[in-house]
Tab-separated table of N, CA and C in Angstrom:
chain	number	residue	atom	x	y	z
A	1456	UNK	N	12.051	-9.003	-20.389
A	1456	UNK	CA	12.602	-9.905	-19.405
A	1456	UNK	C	12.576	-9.216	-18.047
A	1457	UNK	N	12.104	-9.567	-16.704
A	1457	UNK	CA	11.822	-9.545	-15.736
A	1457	UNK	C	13.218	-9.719	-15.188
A	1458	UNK	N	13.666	-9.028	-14.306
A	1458	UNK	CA	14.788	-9.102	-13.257
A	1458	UNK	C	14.229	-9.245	-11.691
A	1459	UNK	N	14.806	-10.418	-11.139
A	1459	UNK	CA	14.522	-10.816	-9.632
A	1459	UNK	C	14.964	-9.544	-9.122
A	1460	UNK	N	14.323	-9.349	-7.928
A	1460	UNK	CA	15.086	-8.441	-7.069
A	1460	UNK	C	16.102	-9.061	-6.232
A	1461	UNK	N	17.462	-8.171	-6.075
A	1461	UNK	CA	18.415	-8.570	-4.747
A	1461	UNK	C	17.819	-8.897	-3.289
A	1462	UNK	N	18.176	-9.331	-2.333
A	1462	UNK	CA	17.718	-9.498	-1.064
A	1462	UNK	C	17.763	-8.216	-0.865
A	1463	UNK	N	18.624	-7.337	-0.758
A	1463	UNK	CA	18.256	-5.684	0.030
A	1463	UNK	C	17.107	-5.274	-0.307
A	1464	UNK	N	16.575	-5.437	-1.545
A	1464	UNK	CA	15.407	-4.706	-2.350
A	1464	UNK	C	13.963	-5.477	-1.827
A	1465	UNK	N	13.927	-6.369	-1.494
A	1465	UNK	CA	12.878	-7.497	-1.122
A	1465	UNK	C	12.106	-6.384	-0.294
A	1466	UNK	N	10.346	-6.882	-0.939
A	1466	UNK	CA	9.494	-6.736	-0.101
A	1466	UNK	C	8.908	-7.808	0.816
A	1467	UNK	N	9.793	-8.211	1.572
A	1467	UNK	CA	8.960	-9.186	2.298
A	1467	UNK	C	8.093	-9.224	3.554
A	1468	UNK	N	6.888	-9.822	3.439
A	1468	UNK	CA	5.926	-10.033	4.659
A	1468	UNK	C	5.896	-11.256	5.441
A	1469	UNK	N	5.670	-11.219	6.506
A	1469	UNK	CA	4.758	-11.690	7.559
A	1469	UNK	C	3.293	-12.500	7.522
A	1470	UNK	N	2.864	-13.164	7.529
A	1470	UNK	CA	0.949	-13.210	7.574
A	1470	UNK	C	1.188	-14.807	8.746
A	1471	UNK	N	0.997	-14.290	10.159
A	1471	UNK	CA	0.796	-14.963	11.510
A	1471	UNK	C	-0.943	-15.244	11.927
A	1472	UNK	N	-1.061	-16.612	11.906
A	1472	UNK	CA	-2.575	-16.773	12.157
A	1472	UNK	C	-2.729	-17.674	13.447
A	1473	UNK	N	-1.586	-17.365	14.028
A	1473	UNK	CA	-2.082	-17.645	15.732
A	1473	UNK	C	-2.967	-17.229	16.486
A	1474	UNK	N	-3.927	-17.701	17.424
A	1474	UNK	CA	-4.732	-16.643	18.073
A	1474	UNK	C	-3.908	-15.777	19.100
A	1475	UNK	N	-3.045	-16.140	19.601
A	1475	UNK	CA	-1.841	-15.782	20.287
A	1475	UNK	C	-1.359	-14.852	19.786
A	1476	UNK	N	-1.155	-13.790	20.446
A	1476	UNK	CA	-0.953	-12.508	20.040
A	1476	UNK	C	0.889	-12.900	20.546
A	1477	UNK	N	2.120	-12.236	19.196
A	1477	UNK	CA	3.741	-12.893	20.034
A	1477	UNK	C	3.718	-14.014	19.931
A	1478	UNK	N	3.191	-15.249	19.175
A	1478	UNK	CA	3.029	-16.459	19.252
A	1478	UNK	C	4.705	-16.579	19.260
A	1479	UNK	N	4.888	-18.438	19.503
A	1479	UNK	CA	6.520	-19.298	18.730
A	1479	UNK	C	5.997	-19.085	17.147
A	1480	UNK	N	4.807	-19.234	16.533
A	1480	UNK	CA	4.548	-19.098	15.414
A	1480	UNK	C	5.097	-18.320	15.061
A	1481	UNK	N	4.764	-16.529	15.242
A	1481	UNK	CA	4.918	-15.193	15.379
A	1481	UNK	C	6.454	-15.182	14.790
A	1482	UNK	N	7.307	-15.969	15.954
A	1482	UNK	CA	8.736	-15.467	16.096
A	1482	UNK	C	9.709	-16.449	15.012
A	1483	UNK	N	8.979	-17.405	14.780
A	1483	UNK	CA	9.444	-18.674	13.941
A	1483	UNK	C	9.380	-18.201	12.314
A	1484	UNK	N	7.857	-17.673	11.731
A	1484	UNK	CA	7.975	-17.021	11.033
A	1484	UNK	C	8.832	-15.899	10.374
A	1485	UNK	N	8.835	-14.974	11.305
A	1485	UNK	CA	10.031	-13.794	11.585
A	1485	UNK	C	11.556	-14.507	10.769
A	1486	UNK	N	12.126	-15.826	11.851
A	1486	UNK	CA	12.905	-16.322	11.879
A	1486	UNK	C	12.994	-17.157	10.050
A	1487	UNK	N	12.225	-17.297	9.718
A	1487	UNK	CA	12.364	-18.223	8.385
A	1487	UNK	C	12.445	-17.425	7.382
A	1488	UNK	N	11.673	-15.682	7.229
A	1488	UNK	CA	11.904	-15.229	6.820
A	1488	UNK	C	12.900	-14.330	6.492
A	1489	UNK	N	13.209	-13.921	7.652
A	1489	UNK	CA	15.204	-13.203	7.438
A	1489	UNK	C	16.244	-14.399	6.920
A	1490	UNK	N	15.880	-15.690	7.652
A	1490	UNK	CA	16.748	-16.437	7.162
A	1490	UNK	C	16.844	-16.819	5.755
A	1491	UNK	N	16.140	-17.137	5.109
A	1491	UNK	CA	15.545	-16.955	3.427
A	1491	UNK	C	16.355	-16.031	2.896
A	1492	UNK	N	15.472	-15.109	3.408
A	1492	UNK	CA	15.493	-13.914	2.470
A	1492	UNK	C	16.928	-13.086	2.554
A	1493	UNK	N	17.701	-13.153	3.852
A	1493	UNK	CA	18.732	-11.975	4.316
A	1493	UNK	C	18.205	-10.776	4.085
A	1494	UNK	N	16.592	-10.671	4.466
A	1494	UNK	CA	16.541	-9.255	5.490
A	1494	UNK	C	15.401	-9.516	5.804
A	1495	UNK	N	14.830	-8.309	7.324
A	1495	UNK	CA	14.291	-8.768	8.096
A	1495	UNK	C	12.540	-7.957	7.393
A	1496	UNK	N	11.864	-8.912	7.669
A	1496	UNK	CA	10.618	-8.528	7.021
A	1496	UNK	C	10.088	-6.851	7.249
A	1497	UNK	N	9.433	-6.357	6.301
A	1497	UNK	CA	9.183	-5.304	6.075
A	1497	UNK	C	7.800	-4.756	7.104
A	1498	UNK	N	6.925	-6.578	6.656
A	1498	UNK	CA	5.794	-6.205	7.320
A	1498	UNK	C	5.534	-7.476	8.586
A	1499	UNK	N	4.855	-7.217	9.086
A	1499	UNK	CA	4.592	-8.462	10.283
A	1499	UNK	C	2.995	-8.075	10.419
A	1500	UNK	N	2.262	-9.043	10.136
A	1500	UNK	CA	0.964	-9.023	10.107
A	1500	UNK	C	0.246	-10.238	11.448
A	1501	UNK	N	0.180	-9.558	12.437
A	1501	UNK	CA	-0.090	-10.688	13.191
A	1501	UNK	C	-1.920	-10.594	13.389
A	1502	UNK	N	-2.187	-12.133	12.986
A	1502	UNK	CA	-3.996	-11.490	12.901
A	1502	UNK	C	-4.990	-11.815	14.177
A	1503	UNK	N	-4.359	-12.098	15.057
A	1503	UNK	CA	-4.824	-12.142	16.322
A	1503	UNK	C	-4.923	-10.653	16.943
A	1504	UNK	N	-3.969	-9.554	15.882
A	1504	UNK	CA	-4.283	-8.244	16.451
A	1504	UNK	C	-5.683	-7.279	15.866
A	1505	UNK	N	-6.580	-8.186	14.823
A	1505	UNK	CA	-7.803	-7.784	13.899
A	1505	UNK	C	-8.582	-8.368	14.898
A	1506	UNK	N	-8.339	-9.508	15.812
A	1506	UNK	CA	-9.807	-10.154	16.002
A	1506	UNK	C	-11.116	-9.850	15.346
A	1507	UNK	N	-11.966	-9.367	15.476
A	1507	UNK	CA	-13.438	-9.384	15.110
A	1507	UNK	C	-13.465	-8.748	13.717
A	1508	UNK	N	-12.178	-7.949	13.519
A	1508	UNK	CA	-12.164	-6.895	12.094
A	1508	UNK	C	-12.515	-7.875	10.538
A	1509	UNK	N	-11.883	-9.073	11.207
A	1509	UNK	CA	-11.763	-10.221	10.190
A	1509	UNK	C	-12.642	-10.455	9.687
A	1510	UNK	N	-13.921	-10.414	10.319
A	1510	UNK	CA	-15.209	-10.566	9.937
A	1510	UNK	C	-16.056	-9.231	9.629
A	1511	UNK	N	-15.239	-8.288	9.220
A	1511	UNK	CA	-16.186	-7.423	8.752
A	1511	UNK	C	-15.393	-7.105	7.011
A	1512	UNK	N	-16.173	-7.629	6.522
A	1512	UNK	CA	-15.698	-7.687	5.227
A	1512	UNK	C	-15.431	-5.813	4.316
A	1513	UNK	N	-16.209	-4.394	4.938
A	1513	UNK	CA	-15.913	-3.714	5.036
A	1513	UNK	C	-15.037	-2.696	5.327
A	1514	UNK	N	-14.603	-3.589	6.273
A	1514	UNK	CA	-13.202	-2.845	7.564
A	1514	UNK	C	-11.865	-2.645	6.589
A	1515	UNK	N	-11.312	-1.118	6.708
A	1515	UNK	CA	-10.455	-0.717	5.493
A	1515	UNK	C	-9.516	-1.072	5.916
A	1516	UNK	N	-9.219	-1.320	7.585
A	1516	UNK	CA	-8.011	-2.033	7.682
A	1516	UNK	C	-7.421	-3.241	7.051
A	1517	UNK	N	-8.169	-3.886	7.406
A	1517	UNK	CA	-8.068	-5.562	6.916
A	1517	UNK	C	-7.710	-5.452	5.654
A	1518	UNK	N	-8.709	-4.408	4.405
A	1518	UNK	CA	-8.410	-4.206	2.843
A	1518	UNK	C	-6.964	-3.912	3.092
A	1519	UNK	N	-7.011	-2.803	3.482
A	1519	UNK	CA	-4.820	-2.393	3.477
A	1519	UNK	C	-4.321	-3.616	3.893
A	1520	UNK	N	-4.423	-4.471	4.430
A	1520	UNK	CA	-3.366	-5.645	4.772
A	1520	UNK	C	-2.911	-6.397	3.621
A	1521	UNK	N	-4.487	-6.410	3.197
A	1521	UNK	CA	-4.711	-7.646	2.417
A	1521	UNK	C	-3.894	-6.845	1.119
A	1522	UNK	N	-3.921	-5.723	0.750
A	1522	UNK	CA	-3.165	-5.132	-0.551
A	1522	UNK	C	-1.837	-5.001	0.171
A	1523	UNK	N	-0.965	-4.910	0.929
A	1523	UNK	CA	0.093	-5.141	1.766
A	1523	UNK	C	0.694	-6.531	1.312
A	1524	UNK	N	-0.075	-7.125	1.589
A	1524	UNK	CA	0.236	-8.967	1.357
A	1524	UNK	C	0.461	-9.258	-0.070
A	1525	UNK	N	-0.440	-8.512	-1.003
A	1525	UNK	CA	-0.047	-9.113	-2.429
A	1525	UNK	C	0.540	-7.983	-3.208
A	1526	UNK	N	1.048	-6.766	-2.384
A	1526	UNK	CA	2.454	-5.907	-3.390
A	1526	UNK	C	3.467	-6.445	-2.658
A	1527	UNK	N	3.980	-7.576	-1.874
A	1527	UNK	CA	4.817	-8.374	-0.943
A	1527	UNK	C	5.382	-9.088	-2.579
A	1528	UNK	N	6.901	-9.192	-2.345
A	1528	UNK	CA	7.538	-9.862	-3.179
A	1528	UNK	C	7.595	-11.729	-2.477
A	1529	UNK	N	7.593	-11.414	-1.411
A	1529	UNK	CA	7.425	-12.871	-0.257
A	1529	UNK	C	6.472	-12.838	0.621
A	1530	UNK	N	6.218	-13.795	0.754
A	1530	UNK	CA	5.168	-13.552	2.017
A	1530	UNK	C	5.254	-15.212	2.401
A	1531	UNK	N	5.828	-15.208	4.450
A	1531	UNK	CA	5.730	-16.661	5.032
A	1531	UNK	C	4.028	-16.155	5.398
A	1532	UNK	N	3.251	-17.146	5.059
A	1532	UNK	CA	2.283	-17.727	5.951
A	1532	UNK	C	2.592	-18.729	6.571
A	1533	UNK	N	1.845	-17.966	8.167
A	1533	UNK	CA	2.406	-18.923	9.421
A	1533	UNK	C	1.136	-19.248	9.907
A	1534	UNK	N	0.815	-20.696	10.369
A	1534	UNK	CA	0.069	-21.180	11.197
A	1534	UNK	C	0.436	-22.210	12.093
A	1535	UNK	N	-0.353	-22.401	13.894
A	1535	UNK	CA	0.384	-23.558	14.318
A	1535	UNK	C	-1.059	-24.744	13.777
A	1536	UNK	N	-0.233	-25.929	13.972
A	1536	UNK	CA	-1.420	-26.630	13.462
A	1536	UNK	C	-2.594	-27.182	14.250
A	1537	UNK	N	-3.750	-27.377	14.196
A	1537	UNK	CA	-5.264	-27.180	14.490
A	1537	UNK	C	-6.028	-28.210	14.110
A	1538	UNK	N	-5.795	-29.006	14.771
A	1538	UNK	CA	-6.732	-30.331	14.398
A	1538	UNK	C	-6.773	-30.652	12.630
A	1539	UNK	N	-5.316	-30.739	13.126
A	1539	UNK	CA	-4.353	-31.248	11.512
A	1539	UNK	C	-4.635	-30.300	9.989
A	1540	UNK	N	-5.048	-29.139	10.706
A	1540	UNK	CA	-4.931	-28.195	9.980
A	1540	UNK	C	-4.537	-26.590	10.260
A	1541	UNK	N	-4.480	-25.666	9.402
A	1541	UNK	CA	-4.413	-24.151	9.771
A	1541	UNK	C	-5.280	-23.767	10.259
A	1542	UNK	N	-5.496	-22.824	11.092
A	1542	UNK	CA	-5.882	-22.209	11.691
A	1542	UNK	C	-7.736	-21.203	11.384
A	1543	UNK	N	-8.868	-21.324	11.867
A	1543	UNK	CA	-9.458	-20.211	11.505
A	1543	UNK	C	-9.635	-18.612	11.363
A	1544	UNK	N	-8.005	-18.467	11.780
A	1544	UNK	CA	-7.806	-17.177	12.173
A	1544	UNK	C	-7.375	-16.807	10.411
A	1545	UNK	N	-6.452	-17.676	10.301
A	1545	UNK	CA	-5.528	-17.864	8.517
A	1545	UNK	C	-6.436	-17.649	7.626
A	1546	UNK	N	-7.578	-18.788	7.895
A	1546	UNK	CA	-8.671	-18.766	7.068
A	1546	UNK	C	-9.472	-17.661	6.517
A	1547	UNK	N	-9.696	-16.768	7.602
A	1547	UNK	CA	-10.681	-15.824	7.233
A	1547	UNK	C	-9.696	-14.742	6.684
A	1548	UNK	N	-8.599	-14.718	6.833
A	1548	UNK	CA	-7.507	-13.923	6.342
A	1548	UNK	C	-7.140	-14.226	4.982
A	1549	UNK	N	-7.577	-15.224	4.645
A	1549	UNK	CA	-6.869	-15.742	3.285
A	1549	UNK	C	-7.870	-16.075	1.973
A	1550	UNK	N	-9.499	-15.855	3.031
A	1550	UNK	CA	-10.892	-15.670	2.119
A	1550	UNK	C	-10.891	-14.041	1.676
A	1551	UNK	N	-10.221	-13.194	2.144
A	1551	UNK	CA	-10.228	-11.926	1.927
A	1551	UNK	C	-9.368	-11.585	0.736
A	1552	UNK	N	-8.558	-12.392	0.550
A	1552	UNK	CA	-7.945	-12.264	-0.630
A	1552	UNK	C	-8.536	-13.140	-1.853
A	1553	UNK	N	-8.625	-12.518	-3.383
A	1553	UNK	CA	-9.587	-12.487	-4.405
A	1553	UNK	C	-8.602	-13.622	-5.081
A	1554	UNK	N	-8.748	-14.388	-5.950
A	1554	UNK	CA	-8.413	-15.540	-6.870
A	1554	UNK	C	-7.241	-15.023	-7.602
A	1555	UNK	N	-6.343	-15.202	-7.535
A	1555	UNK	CA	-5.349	-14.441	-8.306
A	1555	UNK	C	-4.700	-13.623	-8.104
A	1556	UNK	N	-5.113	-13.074	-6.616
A	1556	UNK	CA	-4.367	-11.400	-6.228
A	1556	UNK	C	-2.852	-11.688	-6.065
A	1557	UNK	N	-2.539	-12.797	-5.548
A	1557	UNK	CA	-1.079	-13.049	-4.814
A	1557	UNK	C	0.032	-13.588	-6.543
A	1558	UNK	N	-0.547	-13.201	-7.420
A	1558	UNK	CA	0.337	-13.675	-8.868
A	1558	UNK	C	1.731	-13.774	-8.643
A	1559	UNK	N	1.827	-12.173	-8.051
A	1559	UNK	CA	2.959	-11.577	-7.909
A	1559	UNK	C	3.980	-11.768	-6.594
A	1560	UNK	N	3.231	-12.688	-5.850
A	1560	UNK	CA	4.063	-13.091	-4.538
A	1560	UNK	C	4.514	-14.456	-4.696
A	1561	UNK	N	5.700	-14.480	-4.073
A	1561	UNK	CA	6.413	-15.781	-3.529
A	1561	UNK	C	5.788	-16.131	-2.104
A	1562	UNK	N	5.066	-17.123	-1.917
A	1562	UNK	CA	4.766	-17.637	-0.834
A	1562	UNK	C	5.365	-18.995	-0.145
A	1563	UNK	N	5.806	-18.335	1.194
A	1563	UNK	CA	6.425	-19.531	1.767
A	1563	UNK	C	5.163	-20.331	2.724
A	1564	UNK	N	4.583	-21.387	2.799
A	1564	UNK	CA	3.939	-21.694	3.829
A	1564	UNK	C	4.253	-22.340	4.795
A	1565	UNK	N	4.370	-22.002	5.773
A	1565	UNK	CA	4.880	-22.543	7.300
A	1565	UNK	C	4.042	-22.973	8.149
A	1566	UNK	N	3.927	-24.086	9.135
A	1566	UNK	CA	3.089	-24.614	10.155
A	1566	UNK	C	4.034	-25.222	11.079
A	1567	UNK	N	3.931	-24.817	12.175
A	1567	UNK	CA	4.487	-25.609	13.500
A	1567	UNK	C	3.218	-26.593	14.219
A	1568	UNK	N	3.862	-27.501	14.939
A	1568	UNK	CA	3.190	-28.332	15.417
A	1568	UNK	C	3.971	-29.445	16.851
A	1569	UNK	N	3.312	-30.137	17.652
A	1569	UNK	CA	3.940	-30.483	18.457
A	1569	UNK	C	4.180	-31.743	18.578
A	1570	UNK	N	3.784	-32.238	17.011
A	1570	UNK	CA	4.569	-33.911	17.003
A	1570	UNK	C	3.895	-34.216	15.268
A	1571	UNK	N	5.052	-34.856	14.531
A	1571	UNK	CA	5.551	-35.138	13.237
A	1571	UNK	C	4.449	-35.385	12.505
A	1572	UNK	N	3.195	-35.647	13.423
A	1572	UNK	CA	2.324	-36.913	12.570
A	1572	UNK	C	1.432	-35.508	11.581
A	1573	UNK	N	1.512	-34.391	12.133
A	1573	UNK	CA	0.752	-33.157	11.681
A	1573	UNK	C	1.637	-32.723	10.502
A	1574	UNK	N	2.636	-33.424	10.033
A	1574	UNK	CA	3.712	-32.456	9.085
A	1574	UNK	C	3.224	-32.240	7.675
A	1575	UNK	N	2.294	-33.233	7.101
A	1575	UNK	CA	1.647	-32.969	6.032
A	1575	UNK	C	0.790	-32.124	5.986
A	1576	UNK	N	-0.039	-31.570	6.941
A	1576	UNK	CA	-0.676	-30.404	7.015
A	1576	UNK	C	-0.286	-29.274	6.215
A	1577	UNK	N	0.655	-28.806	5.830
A	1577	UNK	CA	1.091	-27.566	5.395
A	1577	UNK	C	1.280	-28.074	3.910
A	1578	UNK	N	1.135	-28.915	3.803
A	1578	UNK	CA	1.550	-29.894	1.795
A	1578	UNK	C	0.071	-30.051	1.631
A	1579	UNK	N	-0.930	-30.452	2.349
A	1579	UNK	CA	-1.853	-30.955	1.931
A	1579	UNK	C	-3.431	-29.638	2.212
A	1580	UNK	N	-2.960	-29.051	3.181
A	1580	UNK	CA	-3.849	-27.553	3.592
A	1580	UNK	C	-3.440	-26.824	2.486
A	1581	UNK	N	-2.895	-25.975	3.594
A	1581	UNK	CA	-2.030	-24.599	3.340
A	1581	UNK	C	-1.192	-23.943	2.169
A	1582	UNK	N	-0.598	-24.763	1.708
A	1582	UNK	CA	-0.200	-24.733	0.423
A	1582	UNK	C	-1.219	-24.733	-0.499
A	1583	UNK	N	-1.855	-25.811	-0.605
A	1583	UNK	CA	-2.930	-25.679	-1.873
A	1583	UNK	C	-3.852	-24.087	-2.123
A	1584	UNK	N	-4.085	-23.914	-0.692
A	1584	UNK	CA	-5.230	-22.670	-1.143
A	1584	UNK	C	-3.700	-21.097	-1.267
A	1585	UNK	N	-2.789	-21.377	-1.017
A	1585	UNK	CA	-2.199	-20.296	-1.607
A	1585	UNK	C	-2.031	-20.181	-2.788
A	1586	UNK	N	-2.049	-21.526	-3.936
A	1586	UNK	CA	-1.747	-21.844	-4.748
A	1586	UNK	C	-3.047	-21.293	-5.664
A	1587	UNK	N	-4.479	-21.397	-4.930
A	1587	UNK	CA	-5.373	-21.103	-5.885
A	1587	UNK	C	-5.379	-19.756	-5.661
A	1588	UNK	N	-4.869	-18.900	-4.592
A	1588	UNK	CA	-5.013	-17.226	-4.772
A	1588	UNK	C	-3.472	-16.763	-5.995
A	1589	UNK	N	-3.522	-17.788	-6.792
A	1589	UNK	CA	-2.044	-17.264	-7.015
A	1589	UNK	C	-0.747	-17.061	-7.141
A	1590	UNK	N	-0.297	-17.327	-5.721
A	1590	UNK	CA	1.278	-17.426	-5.515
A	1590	UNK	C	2.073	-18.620	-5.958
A	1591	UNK	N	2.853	-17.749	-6.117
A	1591	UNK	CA	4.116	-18.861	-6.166
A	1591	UNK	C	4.401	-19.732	-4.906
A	1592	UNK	N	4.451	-21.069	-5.024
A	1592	UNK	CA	5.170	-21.835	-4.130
A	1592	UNK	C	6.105	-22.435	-4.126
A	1593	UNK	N	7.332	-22.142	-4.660
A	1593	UNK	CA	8.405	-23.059	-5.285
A	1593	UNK	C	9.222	-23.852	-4.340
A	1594	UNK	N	8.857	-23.358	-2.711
A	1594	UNK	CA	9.326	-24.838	-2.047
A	1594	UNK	C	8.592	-25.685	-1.116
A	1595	UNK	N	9.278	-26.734	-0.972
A	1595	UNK	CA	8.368	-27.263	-0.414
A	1595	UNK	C	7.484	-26.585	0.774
A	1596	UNK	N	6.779	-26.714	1.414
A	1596	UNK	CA	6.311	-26.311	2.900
A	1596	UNK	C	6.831	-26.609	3.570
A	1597	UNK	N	6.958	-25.882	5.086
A	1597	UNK	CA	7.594	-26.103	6.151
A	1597	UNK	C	7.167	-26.560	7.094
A	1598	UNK	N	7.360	-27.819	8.085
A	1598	UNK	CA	7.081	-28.081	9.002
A	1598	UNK	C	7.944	-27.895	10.560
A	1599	UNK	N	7.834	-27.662	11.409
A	1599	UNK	CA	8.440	-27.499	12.444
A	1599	UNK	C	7.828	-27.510	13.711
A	1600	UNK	N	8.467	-28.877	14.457
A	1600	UNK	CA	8.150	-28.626	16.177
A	1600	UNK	C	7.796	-27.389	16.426
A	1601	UNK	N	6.889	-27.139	17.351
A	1601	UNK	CA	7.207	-25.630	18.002
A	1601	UNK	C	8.082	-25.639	19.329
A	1602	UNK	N	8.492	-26.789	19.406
A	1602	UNK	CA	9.784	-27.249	20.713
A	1602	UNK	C	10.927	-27.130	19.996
A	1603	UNK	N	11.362	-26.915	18.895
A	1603	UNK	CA	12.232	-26.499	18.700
A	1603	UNK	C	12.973	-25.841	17.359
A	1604	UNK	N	11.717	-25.377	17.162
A	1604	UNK	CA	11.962	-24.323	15.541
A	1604	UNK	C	13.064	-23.123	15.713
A	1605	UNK	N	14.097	-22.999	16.448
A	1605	UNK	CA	14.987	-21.998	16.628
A	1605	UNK	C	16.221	-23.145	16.289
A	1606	UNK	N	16.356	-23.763	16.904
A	1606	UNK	CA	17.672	-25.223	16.716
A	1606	UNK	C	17.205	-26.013	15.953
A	1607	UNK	N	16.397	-25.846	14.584
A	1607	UNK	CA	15.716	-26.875	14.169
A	1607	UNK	C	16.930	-27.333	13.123
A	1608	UNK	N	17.138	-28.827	12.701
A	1608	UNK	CA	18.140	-29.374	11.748
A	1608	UNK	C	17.118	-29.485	10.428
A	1609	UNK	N	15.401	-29.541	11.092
A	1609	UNK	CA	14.650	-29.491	9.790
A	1609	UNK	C	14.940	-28.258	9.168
A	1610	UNK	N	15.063	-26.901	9.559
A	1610	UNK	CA	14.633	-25.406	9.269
A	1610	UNK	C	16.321	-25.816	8.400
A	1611	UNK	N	17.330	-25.927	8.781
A	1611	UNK	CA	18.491	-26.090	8.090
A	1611	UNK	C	18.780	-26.765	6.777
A	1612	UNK	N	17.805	-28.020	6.576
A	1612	UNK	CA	17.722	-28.488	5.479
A	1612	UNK	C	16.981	-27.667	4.471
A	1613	UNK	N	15.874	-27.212	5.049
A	1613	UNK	CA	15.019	-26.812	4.249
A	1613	UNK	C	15.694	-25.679	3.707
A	1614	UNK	N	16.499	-24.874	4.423
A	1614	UNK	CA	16.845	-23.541	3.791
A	1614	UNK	C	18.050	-23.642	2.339
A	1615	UNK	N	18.639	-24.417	2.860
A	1615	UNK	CA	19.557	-25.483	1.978
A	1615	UNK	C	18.852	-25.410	0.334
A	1616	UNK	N	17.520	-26.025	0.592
A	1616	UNK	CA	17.492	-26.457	-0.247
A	1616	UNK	C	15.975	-24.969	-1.018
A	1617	UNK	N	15.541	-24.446	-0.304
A	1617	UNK	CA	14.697	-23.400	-0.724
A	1617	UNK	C	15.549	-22.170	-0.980
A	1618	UNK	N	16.961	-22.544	-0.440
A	1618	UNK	CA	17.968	-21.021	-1.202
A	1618	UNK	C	18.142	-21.005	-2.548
A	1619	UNK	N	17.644	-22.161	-3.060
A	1619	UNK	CA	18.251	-22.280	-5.016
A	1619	UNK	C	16.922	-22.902	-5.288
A	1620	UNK	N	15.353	-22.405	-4.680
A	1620	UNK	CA	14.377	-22.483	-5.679
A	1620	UNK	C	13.750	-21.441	-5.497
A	1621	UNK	N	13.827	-20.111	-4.272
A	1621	UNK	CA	13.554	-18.823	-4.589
A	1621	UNK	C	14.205	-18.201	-5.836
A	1622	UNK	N	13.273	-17.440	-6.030
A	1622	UNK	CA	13.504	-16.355	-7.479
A	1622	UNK	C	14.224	-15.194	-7.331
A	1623	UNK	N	15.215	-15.245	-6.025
A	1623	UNK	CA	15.936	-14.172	-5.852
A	1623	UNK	C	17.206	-14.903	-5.415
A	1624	UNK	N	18.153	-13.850	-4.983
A	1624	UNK	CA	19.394	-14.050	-4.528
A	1624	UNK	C	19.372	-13.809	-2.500
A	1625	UNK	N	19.814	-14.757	-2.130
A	1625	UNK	CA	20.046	-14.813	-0.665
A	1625	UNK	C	21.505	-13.793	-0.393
A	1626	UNK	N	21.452	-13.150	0.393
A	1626	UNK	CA	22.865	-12.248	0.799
A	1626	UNK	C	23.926	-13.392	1.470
């Protein structure tokens, strides 16, 4: 029998696919994940700081991320949304990871956007292909204005209700 880890013990990550280096993405992410989890992420992977690395399927950096991301007990993937989808930055970040690597992660997927009609994006994208590397998704996806993902009453429900379908304990 497998024991969850406590929130103190959590490995949790980051994975930001803004081209925006500091994005609202960036900080929103950040924000969903301490709030979740009760503590503040371990790793912050922002991939606007790889630019071109992304595409070198060699580059040992990118490998360390990518093994970073799936010894992660959590991991928010963040994207803003992109012609009603994630991002190509996410993309090439998330082809680097092998069919199955993320078994062992809880993945939250997150997308901001700047009006409602984009909110399925993250249910109908983003989610799915985390789902085929693997991870766990046990709540729903997140959507959020990027006008106002800090005061959001959405981010409040959602936490509500993703505090009792994570596999751990919230502090």
């Amino acid at each position: 029998m497998s024991v969850s880890p406590s929130a103190g013990d959590l490995n949790v990550a980051v994975v930001v696919g803004n081209p925006k280096r500091r994005s609202r993405t960036y900080t929103a992410a950040q924000l969903v994940a301490e709030r979740l989890t009760g503590v503040a992420p371990k790793h912050t992977i922002d991939l606007a700081d790889l630019g071109p690395a992304l595409l070198d399927w060699s580059n040992p950096e990118v490998a360390q991320l990518v093994a970073t991301v799936a010894a992660a007990d959590v991991v928010v993937f963040a994207s803003p949304t992109y012609k009603a989808t994630y991002t190509g930055l996410l993309k090439l970040f998330l082809d680097r990871i092998s069919a199955g690597q993320l078994a062992n992660v809880v993945a939250i997927p997150l997308m901001l956007g700047g009006n409602w009609r984009h909110s399925l994006a993250v249910e109908v994208h983003l989610k799915p292909v985390l789902a085929e590397l693997g991870a766990s998704c046990p709540t729903p996806g997140l959507f959020l204005l990027d006008s106002e993902y800090e005061e959001s009453e959405t981010l409040e429900s959602w936490l509500k209700l993703a505090r009792q379908q994570v596999p751990f304990r919230h502090r």
